[in-house]
Amino acid sequence: MTQYIYIASPMRLSKGSFGSNSVSPEQPNVFRNQLDFIHLYFENNYDSKLKRRFSYSPHFSYNHQVAAYSSHIPLNLQLKRTVEEEKCLTILYSYLEEAIQANGVVEYFTCLSGKEDLALSKKRNVHWLDIKKPYDLVLEDREFWEITF
């Protein structure tokens, strides 16, 4: 099953691809190596056909949400400390830092696809200043954080 990262905020969150490094703007799908291709794509929770927002999980209290997937973002007991893992966690760290500075608070949650409605394994309130490095963002399955600035 696929492990997703979900983020919610009281204000709009950025969507799109973060972290890929193509050879050039003229060749956006050509990369020097696998590491340059690795990225996170944040998809928002707006259904353009229905013209309304939906919630990725009932645990969220904010309407603006994004989801991202990467096989390189581990769960707490699956750390490998590879360069791919570090790159994805660094992208996530930068994304969250920007969102928290803009919004003051975000909710951060991870779980396997299809398990978003299950009970949380852990819930915490965390201050952003206590998150010192990208690896501090590694969670357990179905762990939920409210991060404040």
PDB file of C-alpha atoms in Angstrom:
ATOM      1  CA  MET A   1       0.000   0.000   0.000  1.00  0.00           C
ATOM      2  CA  THR A   2       1.036   3.590  -0.547  1.00  0.00           C
ATOM      3  CA  GLN A   3       2.059   5.859   2.330  1.00  0.00           C
ATOM      4  CA  TYR A   4       0.772   9.424   1.994  1.00  0.00           C
ATOM      5  CA  ILE A   5       1.619  12.661   3.751  1.00  0.00           C
ATOM      6  CA  TYR A   6      -1.258  15.040   4.366  1.00  0.00           C
ATOM      7  CA  ILE A   7      -1.061  18.675   5.431  1.00  0.00           C
ATOM      8  CA  ALA A   8      -3.958  20.968   6.346  1.00  0.00           C
ATOM      9  CA  SER A   9      -4.046  24.693   7.009  1.00  0.00           C
ATOM     10  CA  PRO A  10      -6.529  27.503   7.635  1.00  0.00           C
ATOM     11  CA  MET A  11      -5.233  29.196   4.454  1.00  0.00           C
ATOM     12  CA  ARG A  12      -4.365  27.972   0.960  1.00  0.00           C
ATOM     13  CA  LEU A  13      -1.320  25.721   0.620  1.00  0.00           C
ATOM     14  CA  SER A  14       1.014  25.578  -2.363  1.00  0.00           C
ATOM     15  CA  LYS A  15       0.426  22.785  -4.851  1.00  0.00           C
ATOM     16  CA  GLY A  16       2.630  21.344  -7.543  1.00  0.00           C
ATOM     17  CA  SER A  17       6.031  19.723  -7.883  1.00  0.00           C
ATOM     18  CA  PHE A  18       8.901  20.598  -5.532  1.00  0.00           C
ATOM     19  CA  GLY A  19      12.515  19.462  -5.731  1.00  0.00           C
ATOM     20  CA  SER A  20      12.973  18.113  -9.245  1.00  0.00           C
ATOM     21  CA  ASN A  21      16.007  19.444 -11.073  1.00  0.00           C
ATOM     22  CA  SER A  22      15.653  19.033 -14.844  1.00  0.00           C
ATOM     23  CA  VAL A  23      18.515  19.548 -17.285  1.00  0.00           C
ATOM     24  CA  SER A  24      16.907  22.779 -18.541  1.00  0.00           C
ATOM     25  CA  PRO A  25      13.553  24.574 -18.831  1.00  0.00           C
ATOM     26  CA  GLU A  26      13.494  23.514 -22.486  1.00  0.00           C
ATOM     27  CA  GLN A  27      13.815  19.862 -21.403  1.00  0.00           C
ATOM     28  CA  PRO A  28      11.648  19.676 -18.247  1.00  0.00           C
ATOM     29  CA  ASN A  29      11.378  15.872 -18.404  1.00  0.00           C
ATOM     30  CA  VAL A  30      15.104  15.150 -18.780  1.00  0.00           C
ATOM     31  CA  PHE A  31      17.260  14.665 -15.674  1.00  0.00           C
ATOM     32  CA  ARG A  32      20.979  14.069 -15.176  1.00  0.00           C
ATOM     33  CA  ASN A  33      20.344  11.270 -12.682  1.00  0.00           C
ATOM     34  CA  GLN A  34      17.721   9.629 -10.482  1.00  0.00           C
ATOM     35  CA  LEU A  35      18.349  12.005  -7.571  1.00  0.00           C
ATOM     36  CA  ASP A  36      17.605  15.037  -9.756  1.00  0.00           C
ATOM     37  CA  PHE A  37      14.251  13.456 -10.685  1.00  0.00           C
ATOM     38  CA  ILE A  38      13.159  12.716  -7.092  1.00  0.00           C
ATOM     39  CA  HIS A  39      10.609  15.267  -5.937  1.00  0.00           C
ATOM     40  CA  LEU A  40       7.393  15.728  -3.993  1.00  0.00           C
ATOM     41  CA  TYR A  41       4.163  16.615  -5.728  1.00  0.00           C
ATOM     42  CA  PHE A  42       1.572  18.281  -3.505  1.00  0.00           C
ATOM     43  CA  GLU A  43      -1.989  17.867  -4.752  1.00  0.00           C
ATOM     44  CA  ASN A  44      -4.747  19.960  -3.211  1.00  0.00           C
ATOM     45  CA  ASN A  45      -8.179  18.794  -2.103  1.00  0.00           C
ATOM     46  CA  TYR A  46     -10.248  20.613  -4.713  1.00  0.00           C
ATOM     47  CA  ASP A  47     -12.459  18.524  -7.000  1.00  0.00           C
ATOM     48  CA  SER A  48     -12.735  20.518 -10.230  1.00  0.00           C
ATOM     49  CA  LYS A  49     -15.642  18.397 -11.537  1.00  0.00           C
ATOM     50  CA  LEU A  50     -17.738  18.952  -8.412  1.00  0.00           C
ATOM     51  CA  LYS A  51     -16.297  22.451  -7.916  1.00  0.00           C
ATOM     52  CA  ARG A  52     -15.776  21.978  -4.191  1.00  0.00           C
ATOM     53  CA  ARG A  53     -13.243  20.931  -1.598  1.00  0.00           C
ATOM     54  CA  PHE A  54     -13.201  17.511   0.029  1.00  0.00           C
ATOM     55  CA  SER A  55     -11.338  16.347   3.110  1.00  0.00           C
ATOM     56  CA  TYR A  56      -8.543  13.808   2.910  1.00  0.00           C
ATOM     57  CA  SER A  57      -9.256  12.754   6.500  1.00  0.00           C
ATOM     58  CA  PRO A  58     -11.901  13.451   9.153  1.00  0.00           C
ATOM     59  CA  HIS A  59      -9.040  14.180  11.569  1.00  0.00           C
ATOM     60  CA  PHE A  60      -8.360  17.534   9.887  1.00  0.00           C
ATOM     61  CA  SER A  61      -9.956  20.685  11.215  1.00  0.00           C
ATOM     62  CA  TYR A  62      -8.847  22.953   8.333  1.00  0.00           C
ATOM     63  CA  ASN A  63     -10.349  23.117   4.836  1.00  0.00           C
ATOM     64  CA  HIS A  64      -7.166  23.749   2.837  1.00  0.00           C
ATOM     65  CA  GLN A  65      -5.346  20.439   2.440  1.00  0.00           C
ATOM     66  CA  VAL A  66      -2.662  18.839   0.304  1.00  0.00           C
ATOM     67  CA  ALA A  67      -1.469  15.274  -0.138  1.00  0.00           C
ATOM     68  CA  ALA A  68       1.933  14.023  -1.257  1.00  0.00           C
ATOM     69  CA  TYR A  69       3.445  10.607  -1.807  1.00  0.00           C
ATOM     70  CA  SER A  70       7.038   9.477  -1.888  1.00  0.00           C
ATOM     71  CA  SER A  71       8.454   6.024  -1.369  1.00  0.00           C
ATOM     72  CA  HIS A  72      11.511   7.843   0.017  1.00  0.00           C
ATOM     73  CA  ILE A  73       9.771   9.304   3.072  1.00  0.00           C
ATOM     74  CA  PRO A  74       9.965   6.553   5.663  1.00  0.00           C
ATOM     75  CA  LEU A  75       7.900   5.711   8.676  1.00  0.00           C
ATOM     76  CA  ASN A  76       9.634   5.929  12.031  1.00  0.00           C
ATOM     77  CA  LEU A  77      10.872   2.335  12.157  1.00  0.00           C
ATOM     78  CA  GLN A  78      11.879   2.197   8.470  1.00  0.00           C
ATOM     79  CA  LEU A  79      14.668   4.779   8.349  1.00  0.00           C
ATOM     80  CA  LYS A  80      17.440   3.998   5.855  1.00  0.00           C
ATOM     81  CA  ARG A  81      19.229   7.380   5.803  1.00  0.00           C
ATOM     82  CA  THR A  82      19.721   7.334   2.023  1.00  0.00           C
ATOM     83  CA  VAL A  83      20.364  10.468  -0.057  1.00  0.00           C
ATOM     84  CA  GLU A  84      16.898  10.033  -1.614  1.00  0.00           C
ATOM     85  CA  GLU A  85      15.281   9.900   1.816  1.00  0.00           C
ATOM     86  CA  GLU A  86      17.205  12.970   2.945  1.00  0.00           C
ATOM     87  CA  LYS A  87      16.247  14.920  -0.191  1.00  0.00           C
ATOM     88  CA  CYS A  88      12.521  14.196   0.232  1.00  0.00           C
ATOM     89  CA  LEU A  89      12.562  15.016   3.941  1.00  0.00           C
ATOM     90  CA  THR A  90      14.419  18.260   3.199  1.00  0.00           C
ATOM     91  CA  ILE A  91      11.782  19.215   0.612  1.00  0.00           C
ATOM     92  CA  LEU A  92       9.037  18.412   3.134  1.00  0.00           C
ATOM     93  CA  TYR A  93      10.815  20.421   5.840  1.00  0.00           C
ATOM     94  CA  SER A  94      11.080  23.474   3.547  1.00  0.00           C
ATOM     95  CA  TYR A  95       7.456  23.135   2.455  1.00  0.00           C
ATOM     96  CA  LEU A  96       6.206  22.940   6.051  1.00  0.00           C
ATOM     97  CA  GLU A  97       8.427  25.816   7.158  1.00  0.00           C
ATOM     98  CA  GLU A  98       6.988  28.065   4.451  1.00  0.00           C
ATOM     99  CA  ALA A  99       3.405  27.008   5.235  1.00  0.00           C
ATOM    100  CA  ILE A 100       3.830  27.555   8.979  1.00  0.00           C
ATOM    101  CA  GLN A 101       5.393  30.986   8.513  1.00  0.00           C
ATOM    102  CA  ALA A 102       2.518  31.986   6.216  1.00  0.00           C
ATOM    103  CA  ASN A 103      -0.306  30.449   8.264  1.00  0.00           C
ATOM    104  CA  GLY A 104       0.962  30.151  11.852  1.00  0.00           C
ATOM    105  CA  VAL A 105      -0.321  26.593  12.132  1.00  0.00           C
ATOM    106  CA  VAL A 106      -0.574  23.393  10.072  1.00  0.00           C
ATOM    107  CA  GLU A 107      -1.805  19.901  10.706  1.00  0.00           C
ATOM    108  CA  TYR A 108       0.557  17.164   9.523  1.00  0.00           C
ATOM    109  CA  PHE A 109      -0.542  13.537   9.172  1.00  0.00           C
ATOM    110  CA  THR A 110       0.668  10.356   7.524  1.00  0.00           C
ATOM    111  CA  CYS A 111      -1.037   7.047   6.817  1.00  0.00           C
ATOM    112  CA  LEU A 112      -1.461   4.325   4.255  1.00  0.00           C
ATOM    113  CA  SER A 113      -3.851   5.080   1.411  1.00  0.00           C
ATOM    114  CA  GLY A 114      -7.372   4.061   2.369  1.00  0.00           C
ATOM    115  CA  LYS A 115      -6.654   4.227   6.120  1.00  0.00           C
ATOM    116  CA  GLU A 116      -7.302   7.981   6.534  1.00  0.00           C
ATOM    117  CA  ASP A 117     -10.498   7.367   8.538  1.00  0.00           C
ATOM    118  CA  LEU A 118      -8.990   4.944  11.072  1.00  0.00           C
ATOM    119  CA  ALA A 119      -8.154   5.969  14.631  1.00  0.00           C
ATOM    120  CA  LEU A 120      -4.904   7.851  15.100  1.00  0.00           C
ATOM    121  CA  SER A 121      -1.920   5.958  16.508  1.00  0.00           C
ATOM    122  CA  LYS A 122      -0.585   9.141  18.119  1.00  0.00           C
ATOM    123  CA  LYS A 123      -1.558  12.818  18.282  1.00  0.00           C
ATOM    124  CA  ARG A 124       0.825  15.604  19.313  1.00  0.00           C
ATOM    125  CA  ASN A 125       1.038  19.370  19.479  1.00  0.00           C
ATOM    126  CA  VAL A 126       4.466  20.486  18.294  1.00  0.00           C
ATOM    127  CA  HIS A 127       6.155  23.880  18.095  1.00  0.00           C
ATOM    128  CA  TRP A 128       7.998  24.484  14.818  1.00  0.00           C
ATOM    129  CA  LEU A 129      11.069  25.717  16.687  1.00  0.00           C
ATOM    130  CA  ASP A 130      11.379  22.237  18.256  1.00  0.00           C
ATOM    131  CA  ILE A 131      11.749  20.695  14.809  1.00  0.00           C
ATOM    132  CA  LYS A 132      15.448  21.215  14.194  1.00  0.00           C
ATOM    133  CA  LYS A 133      16.115  19.042  11.147  1.00  0.00           C
ATOM    134  CA  PRO A 134      14.222  17.243   8.372  1.00  0.00           C
ATOM    135  CA  TYR A 135      14.530  13.842  10.055  1.00  0.00           C
ATOM    136  CA  ASP A 136      12.481  15.224  12.974  1.00  0.00           C
ATOM    137  CA  LEU A 137       9.474  15.012  10.630  1.00  0.00           C
ATOM    138  CA  VAL A 138       9.498  11.206  10.413  1.00  0.00           C
ATOM    139  CA  LEU A 139       6.245   9.906  11.912  1.00  0.00           C
ATOM    140  CA  GLU A 140       4.653   6.591  12.768  1.00  0.00           C
ATOM    141  CA  ASP A 141       1.789   5.307  10.638  1.00  0.00           C
ATOM    142  CA  ARG A 142      -1.417   7.283  11.427  1.00  0.00           C
ATOM    143  CA  GLU A 143       0.463   9.811  13.558  1.00  0.00           C
ATOM    144  CA  PHE A 144      -1.012  13.333  13.570  1.00  0.00           C
ATOM    145  CA  TRP A 145       0.703  16.580  14.565  1.00  0.00           C
ATOM    146  CA  GLU A 146      -0.592  20.083  14.962  1.00  0.00           C
ATOM    147  CA  ILE A 147       2.449  22.280  14.368  1.00  0.00           C
ATOM    148  CA  THR A 148       2.385  25.895  15.543  1.00  0.00           C
ATOM    149  CA  PHE A 149       4.882  28.680  15.002  1.00  0.00           C
TER     150      PHE A 149
END
